[in-house]
PDB file of C-alpha atoms in Angstrom:
ATOM      1  CA  MET A  44      48.519 134.605  96.695  1.00 63.00           C
ATOM      2  CA  THR A  45      47.212 136.835  93.926  1.00 71.00           C
ATOM      3  CA  THR A  46      46.088 140.422  93.664  1.00 73.00           C
ATOM      4  CA  ASN A  47      42.481 141.125  92.681  1.00 73.00           C
ATOM      5  CA  ASP A  48      41.157 144.045  90.609  1.00 78.00           C
ATOM      6  CA  ASP A  49      40.967 146.270  93.724  1.00 81.00           C
ATOM      7  CA  GLY A  50      44.657 145.734  94.435  1.00 80.00           C
ATOM      8  CA  LYS A  51      43.932 143.554  97.465  1.00 81.00           C
ATOM      9  CA  GLN A  52      45.737 140.278  97.922  1.00 78.00           C
ATOM     10  CA  GLN A  53      43.710 137.119  98.140  1.00 74.00           C
ATOM     11  CA  VAL A  54      44.361 133.418  98.451  1.00 69.00           C
ATOM     12  CA  VAL A  55      43.126 131.370  95.531  1.00 70.00           C
ATOM     13  CA  LEU A  56      42.833 127.655  96.129  1.00 65.00           C
ATOM     14  CA  PRO A  57      42.637 125.117  93.331  1.00 69.00           C
ATOM     15  CA  ALA A  58      39.061 123.870  92.871  1.00 75.00           C
ATOM     16  CA  ASP A  59      39.903 120.266  93.686  1.00 81.00           C
ATOM     17  CA  PRO A  60      37.447 118.106  95.665  1.00 82.00           C
ATOM     18  CA  TYR A  61      39.415 118.414  98.921  1.00 85.00           C
ATOM     19  CA  ASN A  62      39.557 122.232  98.864  1.00 86.00           C
ATOM     20  CA  LEU A  63      35.885 122.419  97.918  1.00 90.00           C
ATOM     21  CA  TYR A  64      35.129 120.084 100.847  1.00 91.00           C
ATOM     22  CA  LEU A  65      37.097 122.283 103.256  1.00 91.00           C
ATOM     23  CA  LEU A  66      35.234 125.404 102.117  1.00 92.00           C
ATOM     24  CA  ALA A  67      31.904 123.606 102.443  1.00 94.00           C
ATOM     25  CA  LEU A  68      32.895 122.299 105.886  1.00 95.00           C
ATOM     26  CA  GLY A  69      33.647 125.843 107.056  1.00 95.00           C
ATOM     27  CA  SER A  70      30.264 127.012 105.810  1.00 95.00           C
ATOM     28  CA  PHE A  71      28.527 123.996 107.381  1.00 96.00           C
ATOM     29  CA  VAL A  72      30.125 124.574 110.801  1.00 96.00           C
ATOM     30  CA  THR A  73      29.305 128.292 110.673  1.00 96.00           C
ATOM     31  CA  GLN A  74      25.666 127.610 109.823  1.00 96.00           C
ATOM     32  CA  PHE A  75      25.477 124.946 112.525  1.00 96.00           C
ATOM     33  CA  ALA A  76      26.596 127.531 115.095  1.00 95.00           C
ATOM     34  CA  GLN A  77      23.897 129.895 113.835  1.00 95.00           C
ATOM     35  CA  LEU A  78      21.313 127.123 114.161  1.00 95.00           C
ATOM     36  CA  GLU A  79      22.439 126.495 117.721  1.00 94.00           C
ATOM     37  CA  ALA A  80      21.958 130.201 118.527  1.00 94.00           C
ATOM     38  CA  GLN A  81      18.470 130.130 116.972  1.00 95.00           C
ATOM     39  CA  MET A  82      17.580 127.098 119.071  1.00 95.00           C
ATOM     40  CA  GLN A  83      18.701 128.994 122.183  1.00 94.00           C
ATOM     41  CA  SER A  84      16.359 131.840 121.201  1.00 94.00           C
ATOM     42  CA  LEU A  85      13.440 129.478 120.583  1.00 95.00           C
ATOM     43  CA  LEU A  86      14.054 127.748 123.898  1.00 96.00           C
ATOM     44  CA  ARG A  87      14.051 131.116 125.690  1.00 96.00           C
ATOM     45  CA  LEU A  88      10.790 132.097 124.009  1.00 95.00           C
ATOM     46  CA  GLU A  89       9.128 128.763 124.769  1.00 94.00           C
ATOM     47  CA  SER A  90      10.284 128.906 128.390  1.00 95.00           C
ATOM     48  CA  GLY A  91       9.086 132.474 128.960  1.00 95.00           C
ATOM     49  CA  LEU A  92      12.363 133.361 130.668  1.00 95.00           C
ATOM     50  CA  SER A  93      13.692 136.890 130.466  1.00 95.00           C
ATOM     51  CA  PRO A  94      16.752 137.294 128.244  1.00 93.00           C
ATOM     52  CA  ASP A  95      19.079 137.747 131.253  1.00 94.00           C
ATOM     53  CA  THR A  96      17.661 134.777 133.139  1.00 96.00           C
ATOM     54  CA  ALA A  97      17.826 132.627 130.000  1.00 93.00           C
ATOM     55  CA  LYS A  98      21.508 133.506 129.577  1.00 91.00           C
ATOM     56  CA  ALA A  99      22.185 132.445 133.160  1.00 94.00           C
ATOM     57  CA  VAL A 100      20.164 129.230 133.072  1.00 92.00           C
ATOM     58  CA  LEU A 101      20.334 128.026 129.470  1.00 92.00           C
ATOM     59  CA  SER A 102      23.920 128.790 128.465  1.00 89.00           C
ATOM     60  CA  GLY A 103      25.613 125.643 127.243  1.00 90.00           C
ATOM     61  CA  VAL A 104      22.384 123.957 126.136  1.00 94.00           C
ATOM     62  CA  ARG A 105      23.116 122.307 122.789  1.00 94.00           C
ATOM     63  CA  ILE A 106      20.712 121.474 119.977  1.00 95.00           C
ATOM     64  CA  ASP A 107      19.704 118.005 121.204  1.00 95.00           C
ATOM     65  CA  GLN A 108      19.017 119.286 124.712  1.00 96.00           C
ATOM     66  CA  ALA A 109      17.174 122.333 123.378  1.00 96.00           C
ATOM     67  CA  LYS A 110      14.892 120.140 121.232  1.00 97.00           C
ATOM     68  CA  ASP A 111      14.053 117.967 124.238  1.00 96.00           C
ATOM     69  CA  LEU A 112      13.415 120.953 126.505  1.00 96.00           C
ATOM     70  CA  ILE A 113      11.249 122.718 123.917  1.00 96.00           C
ATOM     71  CA  ASN A 114       9.162 119.566 123.486  1.00 96.00           C
ATOM     72  CA  ARG A 115       8.815 119.171 127.265  1.00 96.00           C
ATOM     73  CA  LEU A 116       7.786 122.809 127.677  1.00 96.00           C
ATOM     74  CA  ARG A 117       5.175 122.434 124.952  1.00 96.00           C
ATOM     75  CA  GLU A 118       3.869 119.281 126.667  1.00 96.00           C
ATOM     76  CA  THR A 119       3.492 121.097 130.002  1.00 96.00           C
ATOM     77  CA  LYS A 120       1.491 123.795 128.218  1.00 95.00           C
ATOM     78  CA  ARG A 121      -0.653 121.030 126.668  1.00 97.00           C
ATOM     79  CA  LEU A 122       0.223 122.297 123.193  1.00 95.00           C
ATOM     80  CA  PRO A 123      -0.248 119.839 120.347  1.00 93.00           C
ATOM     81  CA  GLU A 124       2.789 118.540 118.516  1.00 91.00           C
ATOM     82  CA  HIS A 125       3.667 121.098 115.865  1.00 93.00           C
ATOM     83  CA  PRO A 126       4.271 119.361 112.498  1.00 95.00           C
ATOM     84  CA  LEU A 127       6.867 121.904 111.354  1.00 95.00           C
ATOM     85  CA  LEU A 128       8.801 121.642 114.615  1.00 95.00           C
ATOM     86  CA  LYS A 129       8.658 117.855 114.458  1.00 96.00           C
ATOM     87  CA  ARG A 130      10.033 117.869 110.914  1.00 96.00           C
ATOM     88  CA  ALA A 131      12.696 120.485 111.691  1.00 96.00           C
ATOM     89  CA  PHE A 132      13.805 118.652 114.833  1.00 97.00           C
ATOM     90  CA  ALA A 133      14.096 115.365 112.911  1.00 96.00           C
ATOM     91  CA  GLN A 134      16.330 117.078 110.329  1.00 95.00           C
ATOM     92  CA  MET A 135      18.375 118.682 113.119  1.00 95.00           C
ATOM     93  CA  THR A 136      18.985 115.224 114.572  1.00 95.00           C
ATOM     94  CA  VAL A 137      20.447 114.064 111.254  1.00 93.00           C
ATOM     95  CA  ILE A 138      22.528 117.227 110.816  1.00 94.00           C
ATOM     96  CA  THR A 139      23.834 117.066 114.391  1.00 95.00           C
ATOM     97  CA  GLY A 140      24.860 113.430 113.928  1.00 92.00           C
ATOM     98  CA  VAL A 141      26.736 114.235 110.716  1.00 92.00           C
ATOM     99  CA  ARG A 142      28.402 117.250 112.327  1.00 94.00           C
ATOM    100  CA  ASN A 143      29.485 115.258 115.379  1.00 92.00           C
ATOM    101  CA  ASP A 144      30.899 112.403 113.330  1.00 93.00           C
ATOM    102  CA  ILE A 145      32.812 114.722 111.000  1.00 93.00           C
ATOM    103  CA  LEU A 146      34.273 116.805 113.820  1.00 93.00           C
ATOM    104  CA  HIS A 147      35.029 113.906 116.165  1.00 92.00           C
ATOM    105  CA  TYR A 148      36.171 111.242 113.678  1.00 91.00           C
ATOM    106  CA  GLY A 149      37.283 113.285 110.664  1.00 89.00           C
ATOM    107  CA  ALA A 150      37.034 112.376 107.016  1.00 90.00           C
ATOM    108  CA  SER A 151      39.457 110.266 105.030  1.00 88.00           C
ATOM    109  CA  TRP A 152      39.836 109.110 101.447  1.00 83.00           C
ATOM    110  CA  ASP A 153      39.180 105.559 100.351  1.00 79.00           C
ATOM    111  CA  ASP A 154      38.503 103.884  96.994  1.00 81.00           C
ATOM    112  CA  GLU A 155      35.004 105.386  96.892  1.00 80.00           C
ATOM    113  CA  GLY A 156      35.963 108.978  97.778  1.00 83.00           C
ATOM    114  CA  MET A 157      35.872 110.868 101.062  1.00 89.00           C
ATOM    115  CA  ARG A 158      34.196 109.057 103.944  1.00 91.00           C
ATOM    116  CA  VAL A 159      33.539 109.547 107.633  1.00 91.00           C
ATOM    117  CA  THR A 160      33.437 106.575 109.972  1.00 88.00           C
ATOM    118  CA  ASN A 161      33.501 105.840 113.675  1.00 85.00           C
ATOM    119  CA  LEU A 162      35.407 102.592 113.003  1.00 83.00           C
ATOM    120  CA  ARG A 163      38.147 103.403 115.539  1.00 84.00           C
ATOM    121  CA  SER A 164      35.635 103.659 118.368  1.00 86.00           C
ATOM    122  CA  ALA A 165      32.899 101.212 117.311  1.00 85.00           C
ATOM    123  CA  HIS A 166      33.156  98.297 119.735  1.00 89.00           C
ATOM    124  CA  ILE A 167      31.385  95.885 117.354  1.00 91.00           C
ATOM    125  CA  PRO A 168      31.044  95.992 113.561  1.00 86.00           C
ATOM    126  CA  GLU A 169      27.274  96.595 113.781  1.00 87.00           C
ATOM    127  CA  ARG A 170      27.959  99.939 115.488  1.00 87.00           C
ATOM    128  CA  GLU A 171      30.125 101.314 112.681  1.00 87.00           C
ATOM    129  CA  ARG A 172      28.566 104.317 110.927  1.00 86.00           C
ATOM    130  CA  PRO A 173      30.379 104.971 107.653  1.00 87.00           C
ATOM    131  CA  PHE A 174      28.993 107.549 105.243  1.00 91.00           C
ATOM    132  CA  PRO A 175      30.273 109.480 102.231  1.00 92.00           C
ATOM    133  CA  VAL A 176      30.944 113.173 102.576  1.00 93.00           C
ATOM    134  CA  SER A 177      31.655 115.853  99.996  1.00 92.00           C
ATOM    135  CA  ALA A 178      31.142 119.542  99.379  1.00 92.00           C
ATOM    136  CA  ASP A 179      27.817 118.785  97.676  1.00 92.00           C
ATOM    137  CA  ILE A 180      26.592 116.678 100.608  1.00 93.00           C
ATOM    138  CA  LEU A 181      27.513 119.385 103.128  1.00 93.00           C
ATOM    139  CA  HIS A 182      25.834 122.069 101.020  1.00 93.00           C
ATOM    140  CA  GLY A 183      22.720 119.873 100.963  1.00 92.00           C
ATOM    141  CA  LEU A 184      22.643 119.848 104.761  1.00 89.00           C
ATOM    142  CA  ASN A 185      22.740 123.630 105.035  1.00 77.00           C
TER     143      ASN A 185
END
């Protein structure tokens, strides 16, 4: 712990790849939660529900469910597919998959750096999903 110019104590971590990854992971998870809240708001708007009714009915709806419900609501209104929504939802699918794998399987070091894999739960080799992860990669997903 060090003291900054204002006399306040602060924790200073070495700028090694692992600490940078942890800081980026915290930022990534925080921004993911904000995205989930924004998806709740969009779902409420698309559904036409009042804020109180939406809280009662839509609480617990996660990003994947929200995307599906928003698309279904737009279909019932006979609205054309919105290219920006389609693109954003495709990116959200990628981000959600990365987030789930990191949080459920964790990251570990190997000869190539830090990696995430579902190896422990993949029932056949073809189902394994290994991918590299780093502070830069997580920042790129934000």
